[in-house]
Amino acid sequence: MNTKDIRKIAIYGKGGIGKSTTTSNLSAALAKKGYRVMQIGCDPKADSTKNLMGGKRIPTVLEQIKTKGEELTLEDIVFKGFGGVLCVESGGPTPGVGCAGRGIISAFEKLEELEAFETYQPDIVIYDVLGDVVCGGYAKDVYVVSSGEMMSLYAANNIASAIRNFGKRGYAQLRGLILNAKNIENEREIVAKAVEEIGTQVVCYVPRSPEIQEAENRGGTVFEFLTNSVMQGVYNELADRILADA
């Protein structure tokens, strides 16, 4: 498999917007459709993949580099989660000490050095990226998770501006916004106006649902712990829209 054939997607959004929940459920949806998916958490909190790993935190790439040094292997940093999703957490510095972006890049370099993509041959790699760490060059397609709240849309606009700058250099394209609803008044209308100003589109509407919290309380996604879930349909729709964007 040529690694150039791998679909690389980045999901951005401000902290607390539900980005990791959205990403994990998207990964699960794609895996259920038969795709080999790798999800890479790019946040020092290292909690992107826990809903794919039964609620457990996995060791991060940076932690394992520090612990194992030259003896580090892929098995130390890549873990198989729900649906066979390959889970990786880049990790990062202690808050207030060092640059999160630099930590993420170090983790990516280690994955490249160990030939992670050549070994596991994923069809799709999804990077779950902390909103204020816009590192270019690793993902071609970018989606932003936002609600209709002002600060969330403000962050989405900033991220979109950064992505446009990367786009001018020939990589990274903003594909659209995933509306993760907070049930504020006139939310869909507010977001519709915002995406028009940003120059993008709403890719999928994700309604606020207690089903998501119910699944997370049990340590997983709606695909693992719920049957006949409305939210499974929503995340399947999101997966289909993203696949159609290829």
mmCIF file of C-alpha atoms in Angstrom:
data_model
loop_
_atom_site.group_PDB
_atom_site.id
_atom_site.type_symbol
_atom_site.label_atom_id
_atom_site.label_comp_id
_atom_site.label_asym_id
_atom_site.label_seq_id
_atom_site.Cartn_x
_atom_site.Cartn_y
_atom_site.Cartn_z
ATOM 1 C CA MET A 1 0.000 0.000 0.000
ATOM 2 C CA ASN A 2 1.284 3.442 -0.955
ATOM 3 C CA THR A 3 1.048 5.700 2.093
ATOM 4 C CA LYS A 4 0.001 8.511 -0.259
ATOM 5 C CA ASP A 5 -3.302 6.657 -0.697
ATOM 6 C CA ILE A 6 -4.157 7.027 3.009
ATOM 7 C CA ARG A 7 -6.950 9.537 3.635
ATOM 8 C CA LYS A 8 -5.679 11.907 6.330
ATOM 9 C CA ILE A 9 -8.268 13.989 8.169
ATOM 10 C CA ALA A 10 -7.850 16.515 10.991
ATOM 11 C CA ILE A 11 -10.688 17.394 13.370
ATOM 12 C CA TYR A 12 -10.232 20.748 15.135
ATOM 13 C CA GLY A 13 -12.287 22.655 17.713
ATOM 14 C CA LYS A 14 -11.963 24.587 20.927
ATOM 15 C CA GLY A 15 -11.523 22.707 24.191
ATOM 16 C CA GLY A 16 -14.737 21.319 25.675
ATOM 17 C CA ILE A 17 -16.710 21.437 22.424
ATOM 18 C CA GLY A 18 -17.062 17.632 22.182
ATOM 19 C CA LYS A 19 -14.373 17.177 19.557
ATOM 20 C CA SER A 20 -12.949 13.932 20.952
ATOM 21 C CA THR A 21 -16.427 12.464 21.430
ATOM 22 C CA THR A 22 -17.270 13.342 17.831
ATOM 23 C CA THR A 23 -13.966 11.949 16.554
ATOM 24 C CA SER A 24 -14.257 8.657 18.467
ATOM 25 C CA ASN A 25 -17.804 8.053 17.270
ATOM 26 C CA LEU A 26 -16.745 8.937 13.716
ATOM 27 C CA SER A 27 -13.844 6.461 13.923
ATOM 28 C CA ALA A 28 -16.224 3.793 15.232
ATOM 29 C CA ALA A 29 -18.706 4.499 12.415
ATOM 30 C CA LEU A 30 -15.989 4.214 9.769
ATOM 31 C CA ALA A 31 -14.659 1.005 11.339
ATOM 32 C CA LYS A 32 -18.163 -0.499 11.298
ATOM 33 C CA LYS A 33 -18.280 0.291 7.578
ATOM 34 C CA GLY A 34 -15.191 -1.843 7.068
ATOM 35 C CA TYR A 35 -12.468 0.793 6.968
ATOM 36 C CA ARG A 36 -9.158 0.376 8.768
ATOM 37 C CA VAL A 37 -8.962 3.496 10.900
ATOM 38 C CA MET A 38 -6.164 5.019 12.969
ATOM 39 C CA GLN A 39 -7.090 7.785 15.428
ATOM 40 C CA ILE A 40 -4.258 9.987 16.703
ATOM 41 C CA GLY A 41 -4.988 12.194 19.704
ATOM 42 C CA CYS A 42 -3.022 15.458 19.493
ATOM 43 C CA ASP A 43 -3.714 16.972 22.890
ATOM 44 C CA PRO A 44 -1.481 16.921 25.986
ATOM 45 C CA LYS A 45 -4.509 15.662 27.981
ATOM 46 C CA ALA A 46 -4.266 12.418 25.962
ATOM 47 C CA ASP A 47 -7.956 11.565 26.293
ATOM 48 C CA SER A 48 -8.966 11.424 22.622
ATOM 49 C CA THR A 49 -9.089 7.643 22.326
ATOM 50 C CA LYS A 50 -10.401 6.601 25.741
ATOM 51 C CA ASN A 51 -13.934 5.948 24.402
ATOM 52 C CA LEU A 52 -12.418 3.483 21.940
ATOM 53 C CA MET A 53 -10.344 1.828 24.669
ATOM 54 C CA GLY A 54 -13.081 0.957 27.167
ATOM 55 C CA GLY A 55 -12.664 4.244 29.039
ATOM 56 C CA LYS A 56 -8.966 3.588 29.704
ATOM 57 C CA ARG A 57 -6.120 5.990 29.032
ATOM 58 C CA ILE A 58 -3.291 4.614 26.883
ATOM 59 C CA PRO A 59 0.417 5.527 27.246
ATOM 60 C CA THR A 60 1.402 8.446 25.026
ATOM 61 C CA VAL A 61 4.132 8.501 22.403
ATOM 62 C CA LEU A 62 6.086 11.142 24.324
ATOM 63 C CA GLU A 63 5.815 9.194 27.604
ATOM 64 C CA GLN A 64 7.038 6.043 25.921
ATOM 65 C CA ILE A 65 9.921 7.827 24.174
ATOM 66 C CA LYS A 66 11.033 9.064 27.592
ATOM 67 C CA THR A 67 10.632 5.619 29.206
ATOM 68 C CA LYS A 68 11.865 3.269 26.464
ATOM 69 C CA GLY A 69 14.245 5.416 24.434
ATOM 70 C CA GLU A 70 15.794 3.564 21.503
ATOM 71 C CA GLU A 71 14.009 0.340 22.474
ATOM 72 C CA LEU A 72 10.601 1.847 21.656
ATOM 73 C CA THR A 73 8.459 -0.259 19.303
ATOM 74 C CA LEU A 74 5.114 0.374 17.602
ATOM 75 C CA GLU A 75 3.443 -2.004 20.054
ATOM 76 C CA ASP A 76 4.363 0.459 22.813
ATOM 77 C CA ILE A 77 2.413 3.324 21.230
ATOM 78 C CA VAL A 78 -0.295 1.854 18.954
ATOM 79 C CA PHE A 79 -3.231 0.086 20.633
ATOM 80 C CA LYS A 80 -6.190 -1.691 19.063
ATOM 81 C CA GLY A 81 -9.541 -0.365 20.291
ATOM 82 C CA PHE A 82 -13.222 -0.881 19.500
ATOM 83 C CA GLY A 83 -13.885 -2.087 15.963
ATOM 84 C CA GLY A 84 -10.167 -2.555 15.409
ATOM 85 C CA VAL A 85 -9.523 1.206 15.451
ATOM 86 C CA LEU A 86 -5.791 1.789 15.942
ATOM 87 C CA CYS A 87 -5.387 4.253 18.806
ATOM 88 C CA VAL A 88 -2.435 6.588 19.371
ATOM 89 C CA GLU A 89 -1.985 9.497 21.795
ATOM 90 C CA SER A 90 0.832 11.924 21.039
ATOM 91 C CA GLY A 91 0.876 13.376 24.548
ATOM 92 C CA GLY A 92 2.528 16.664 25.393
ATOM 93 C CA PRO A 93 4.289 18.723 28.014
ATOM 94 C CA THR A 94 2.933 19.559 31.439
ATOM 95 C CA PRO A 95 0.613 22.584 31.053
ATOM 96 C CA GLY A 96 2.695 25.761 31.187
ATOM 97 C CA VAL A 97 5.930 23.912 30.418
ATOM 98 C CA GLY A 98 7.013 23.610 26.793
ATOM 99 C CA CYS A 99 5.157 23.844 23.500
ATOM 100 C CA ALA A 100 2.270 21.453 22.792
ATOM 101 C CA GLY A 101 2.770 21.847 19.036
ATOM 102 C CA ARG A 102 6.414 20.796 19.264
ATOM 103 C CA GLY A 103 5.428 17.737 21.309
ATOM 104 C CA ILE A 104 2.911 16.697 18.675
ATOM 105 C CA ILE A 105 5.486 17.055 15.905
ATOM 106 C CA SER A 106 7.972 14.911 17.900
ATOM 107 C CA ALA A 107 5.308 12.209 18.203
ATOM 108 C CA PHE A 108 4.577 12.343 14.458
ATOM 109 C CA GLU A 109 8.280 12.042 13.682
ATOM 110 C CA LYS A 110 8.524 8.939 15.862
ATOM 111 C CA LEU A 111 5.521 7.331 14.137
ATOM 112 C CA GLU A 112 7.169 8.061 10.783
ATOM 113 C CA GLU A 113 10.538 6.709 11.935
ATOM 114 C CA LEU A 114 8.896 3.457 13.091
ATOM 115 C CA GLU A 115 6.922 3.255 9.806
ATOM 116 C CA ALA A 116 3.545 3.088 11.538
ATOM 117 C CA PHE A 117 1.510 3.694 8.374
ATOM 118 C CA GLU A 118 3.499 1.164 6.330
ATOM 119 C CA THR A 119 3.083 -1.441 9.088
ATOM 120 C CA TYR A 120 -0.622 -1.010 9.883
ATOM 121 C CA GLN A 121 -1.761 0.225 6.452
ATOM 122 C CA PRO A 122 -4.787 2.248 7.590
ATOM 123 C CA ASP A 123 -7.313 3.447 5.010
ATOM 124 C CA ILE A 124 -8.056 6.565 7.048
ATOM 125 C CA VAL A 125 -6.046 8.424 9.698
ATOM 126 C CA ILE A 126 -7.959 10.894 11.866
ATOM 127 C CA TYR A 127 -6.040 13.484 13.881
ATOM 128 C CA ASP A 128 -7.975 14.877 16.864
ATOM 129 C CA VAL A 129 -6.344 18.267 17.335
ATOM 130 C CA LEU A 130 -6.533 20.760 20.174
ATOM 131 C CA GLY A 131 -8.134 23.898 18.733
ATOM 132 C CA ASP A 132 -5.299 26.312 19.313
ATOM 133 C CA VAL A 133 -2.551 24.030 17.987
ATOM 134 C CA VAL A 134 -2.799 24.423 14.214
ATOM 135 C CA CYS A 135 0.078 22.386 12.807
ATOM 136 C CA GLY A 136 0.012 22.020 9.038
ATOM 137 C CA GLY A 137 1.297 19.403 6.659
ATOM 138 C CA TYR A 138 -0.027 16.135 8.089
ATOM 139 C CA ALA A 139 -3.700 16.152 7.062
ATOM 140 C CA LYS A 140 -5.200 17.100 3.726
ATOM 141 C CA ASP A 141 -8.818 17.483 4.857
ATOM 142 C CA VAL A 142 -9.827 19.568 7.856
ATOM 143 C CA TYR A 143 -13.139 19.695 9.722
ATOM 144 C CA VAL A 144 -13.976 21.977 12.635
ATOM 145 C CA VAL A 145 -16.356 20.998 15.446
ATOM 146 C CA SER A 146 -18.366 23.928 16.790
ATOM 147 C CA SER A 147 -21.632 24.792 18.472
ATOM 148 C CA GLY A 148 -23.556 28.034 18.012
ATOM 149 C CA GLU A 149 -21.910 29.581 21.060
ATOM 150 C CA MET A 150 -19.940 32.751 20.381
ATOM 151 C CA MET A 151 -16.568 31.546 21.726
ATOM 152 C CA SER A 152 -16.866 28.269 19.834
ATOM 153 C CA LEU A 153 -17.569 30.068 16.542
ATOM 154 C CA TYR A 154 -14.798 32.579 17.281
ATOM 155 C CA ALA A 155 -12.355 29.667 17.642
ATOM 156 C CA ALA A 156 -13.741 28.073 14.471
ATOM 157 C CA ASN A 157 -13.124 31.300 12.546
ATOM 158 C CA ASN A 158 -9.531 31.511 13.840
ATOM 159 C CA ILE A 159 -8.874 27.878 12.930
ATOM 160 C CA ALA A 160 -10.369 28.447 9.459
ATOM 161 C CA SER A 161 -8.038 31.428 8.929
ATOM 162 C CA ALA A 162 -5.006 29.335 9.876
ATOM 163 C CA ILE A 163 -6.115 26.492 7.596
ATOM 164 C CA ARG A 164 -6.548 28.921 4.692
ATOM 165 C CA ASN A 165 -2.918 30.010 5.177
ATOM 166 C CA PHE A 166 -1.798 26.379 4.991
ATOM 167 C CA GLY A 167 -3.987 25.925 1.916
ATOM 168 C CA LYS A 168 -2.053 28.660 0.119
ATOM 169 C CA ARG A 169 1.059 26.518 0.554
ATOM 170 C CA GLY A 170 -0.585 23.597 -1.198
ATOM 171 C CA TYR A 171 -1.803 21.462 1.695
ATOM 172 C CA ALA A 172 -4.763 21.308 4.102
ATOM 173 C CA GLN A 173 -8.242 22.228 2.968
ATOM 174 C CA LEU A 174 -11.149 23.234 5.197
ATOM 175 C CA ARG A 175 -13.966 20.875 4.246
ATOM 176 C CA GLY A 176 -16.589 22.168 6.634
ATOM 177 C CA LEU A 177 -17.980 22.551 10.117
ATOM 178 C CA ILE A 178 -19.558 19.813 12.227
ATOM 179 C CA LEU A 179 -22.325 21.421 14.279
ATOM 180 C CA ASN A 180 -22.266 19.778 17.705
ATOM 181 C CA ALA A 181 -25.427 21.312 19.106
ATOM 182 C CA LYS A 182 -25.697 22.881 22.573
ATOM 183 C CA ASN A 183 -29.419 23.648 22.162
ATOM 184 C CA ILE A 184 -29.024 27.404 22.345
ATOM 185 C CA GLU A 185 -31.775 29.528 20.823
ATOM 186 C CA ASN A 186 -31.699 29.782 17.001
ATOM 187 C CA GLU A 187 -28.503 27.733 16.971
ATOM 188 C CA ARG A 188 -28.769 26.412 13.426
ATOM 189 C CA GLU A 189 -29.514 29.880 12.024
ATOM 190 C CA ILE A 190 -26.574 31.395 13.939
ATOM 191 C CA VAL A 191 -24.202 28.734 12.624
ATOM 192 C CA ALA A 192 -25.562 28.990 9.057
ATOM 193 C CA LYS A 193 -24.730 32.711 9.080
ATOM 194 C CA ALA A 194 -21.281 32.048 10.595
ATOM 195 C CA VAL A 195 -20.260 29.428 8.009
ATOM 196 C CA GLU A 196 -21.328 31.793 5.235
ATOM 197 C CA GLU A 197 -18.998 34.441 6.672
ATOM 198 C CA ILE A 198 -16.191 31.897 7.142
ATOM 199 C CA GLY A 199 -16.717 30.622 3.589
ATOM 200 C CA THR A 200 -17.458 26.999 4.381
ATOM 201 C CA GLN A 201 -20.449 24.681 4.991
ATOM 202 C CA VAL A 202 -22.124 22.667 7.734
ATOM 203 C CA VAL A 203 -21.174 19.067 7.001
ATOM 204 C CA CYS A 204 -23.388 17.450 9.641
ATOM 205 C CA TYR A 205 -25.750 18.431 12.448
ATOM 206 C CA VAL A 206 -25.117 16.444 15.639
ATOM 207 C CA PRO A 207 -28.023 16.958 18.048
ATOM 208 C CA ARG A 208 -27.483 17.095 21.789
ATOM 209 C CA SER A 209 -28.422 13.671 23.129
ATOM 210 C CA PRO A 210 -28.283 11.849 26.469
ATOM 211 C CA GLU A 211 -27.315 8.726 24.510
ATOM 212 C CA ILE A 212 -23.792 10.081 24.031
ATOM 213 C CA GLN A 213 -23.310 10.627 27.762
ATOM 214 C CA GLU A 214 -24.818 7.217 28.529
ATOM 215 C CA ALA A 215 -22.285 5.517 26.241
ATOM 216 C CA GLU A 216 -19.378 7.579 27.611
ATOM 217 C CA ASN A 217 -20.343 6.736 31.196
ATOM 218 C CA ARG A 218 -19.899 3.100 30.202
ATOM 219 C CA GLY A 219 -16.523 3.875 28.630
ATOM 220 C CA GLY A 220 -17.304 3.860 24.944
ATOM 221 C CA THR A 221 -19.071 5.060 21.827
ATOM 222 C CA VAL A 222 -22.763 4.771 20.921
ATOM 223 C CA PHE A 223 -21.821 1.926 18.547
ATOM 224 C CA GLU A 224 -20.336 -0.203 21.307
ATOM 225 C CA PHE A 225 -22.841 0.217 24.121
ATOM 226 C CA LEU A 226 -26.207 1.197 22.629
ATOM 227 C CA THR A 227 -28.590 -0.630 20.326
ATOM 228 C CA ASN A 228 -31.146 1.079 18.095
ATOM 229 C CA SER A 229 -29.480 4.386 18.889
ATOM 230 C CA VAL A 230 -30.574 7.464 16.931
ATOM 231 C CA MET A 231 -27.036 8.796 17.376
ATOM 232 C CA GLN A 232 -25.572 5.836 15.483
ATOM 233 C CA GLY A 233 -27.485 7.110 12.459
ATOM 234 C CA VAL A 234 -26.130 10.632 12.984
ATOM 235 C CA TYR A 235 -22.492 9.499 13.140
ATOM 236 C CA ASN A 236 -23.027 7.168 10.177
ATOM 237 C CA GLU A 237 -24.310 10.176 8.234
ATOM 238 C CA LEU A 238 -21.213 12.154 9.264
ATOM 239 C CA ALA A 239 -18.986 9.275 8.123
ATOM 240 C CA ASP A 240 -20.800 9.070 4.776
ATOM 241 C CA ARG A 241 -20.459 12.828 4.206
ATOM 242 C CA ILE A 242 -16.736 12.723 4.960
ATOM 243 C CA LEU A 243 -16.223 9.689 2.705
ATOM 244 C CA ALA A 244 -18.094 11.492 -0.097
ATOM 245 C CA ASP A 245 -15.733 14.493 0.296
ATOM 246 C CA ALA A 246 -12.725 12.423 -0.771
#
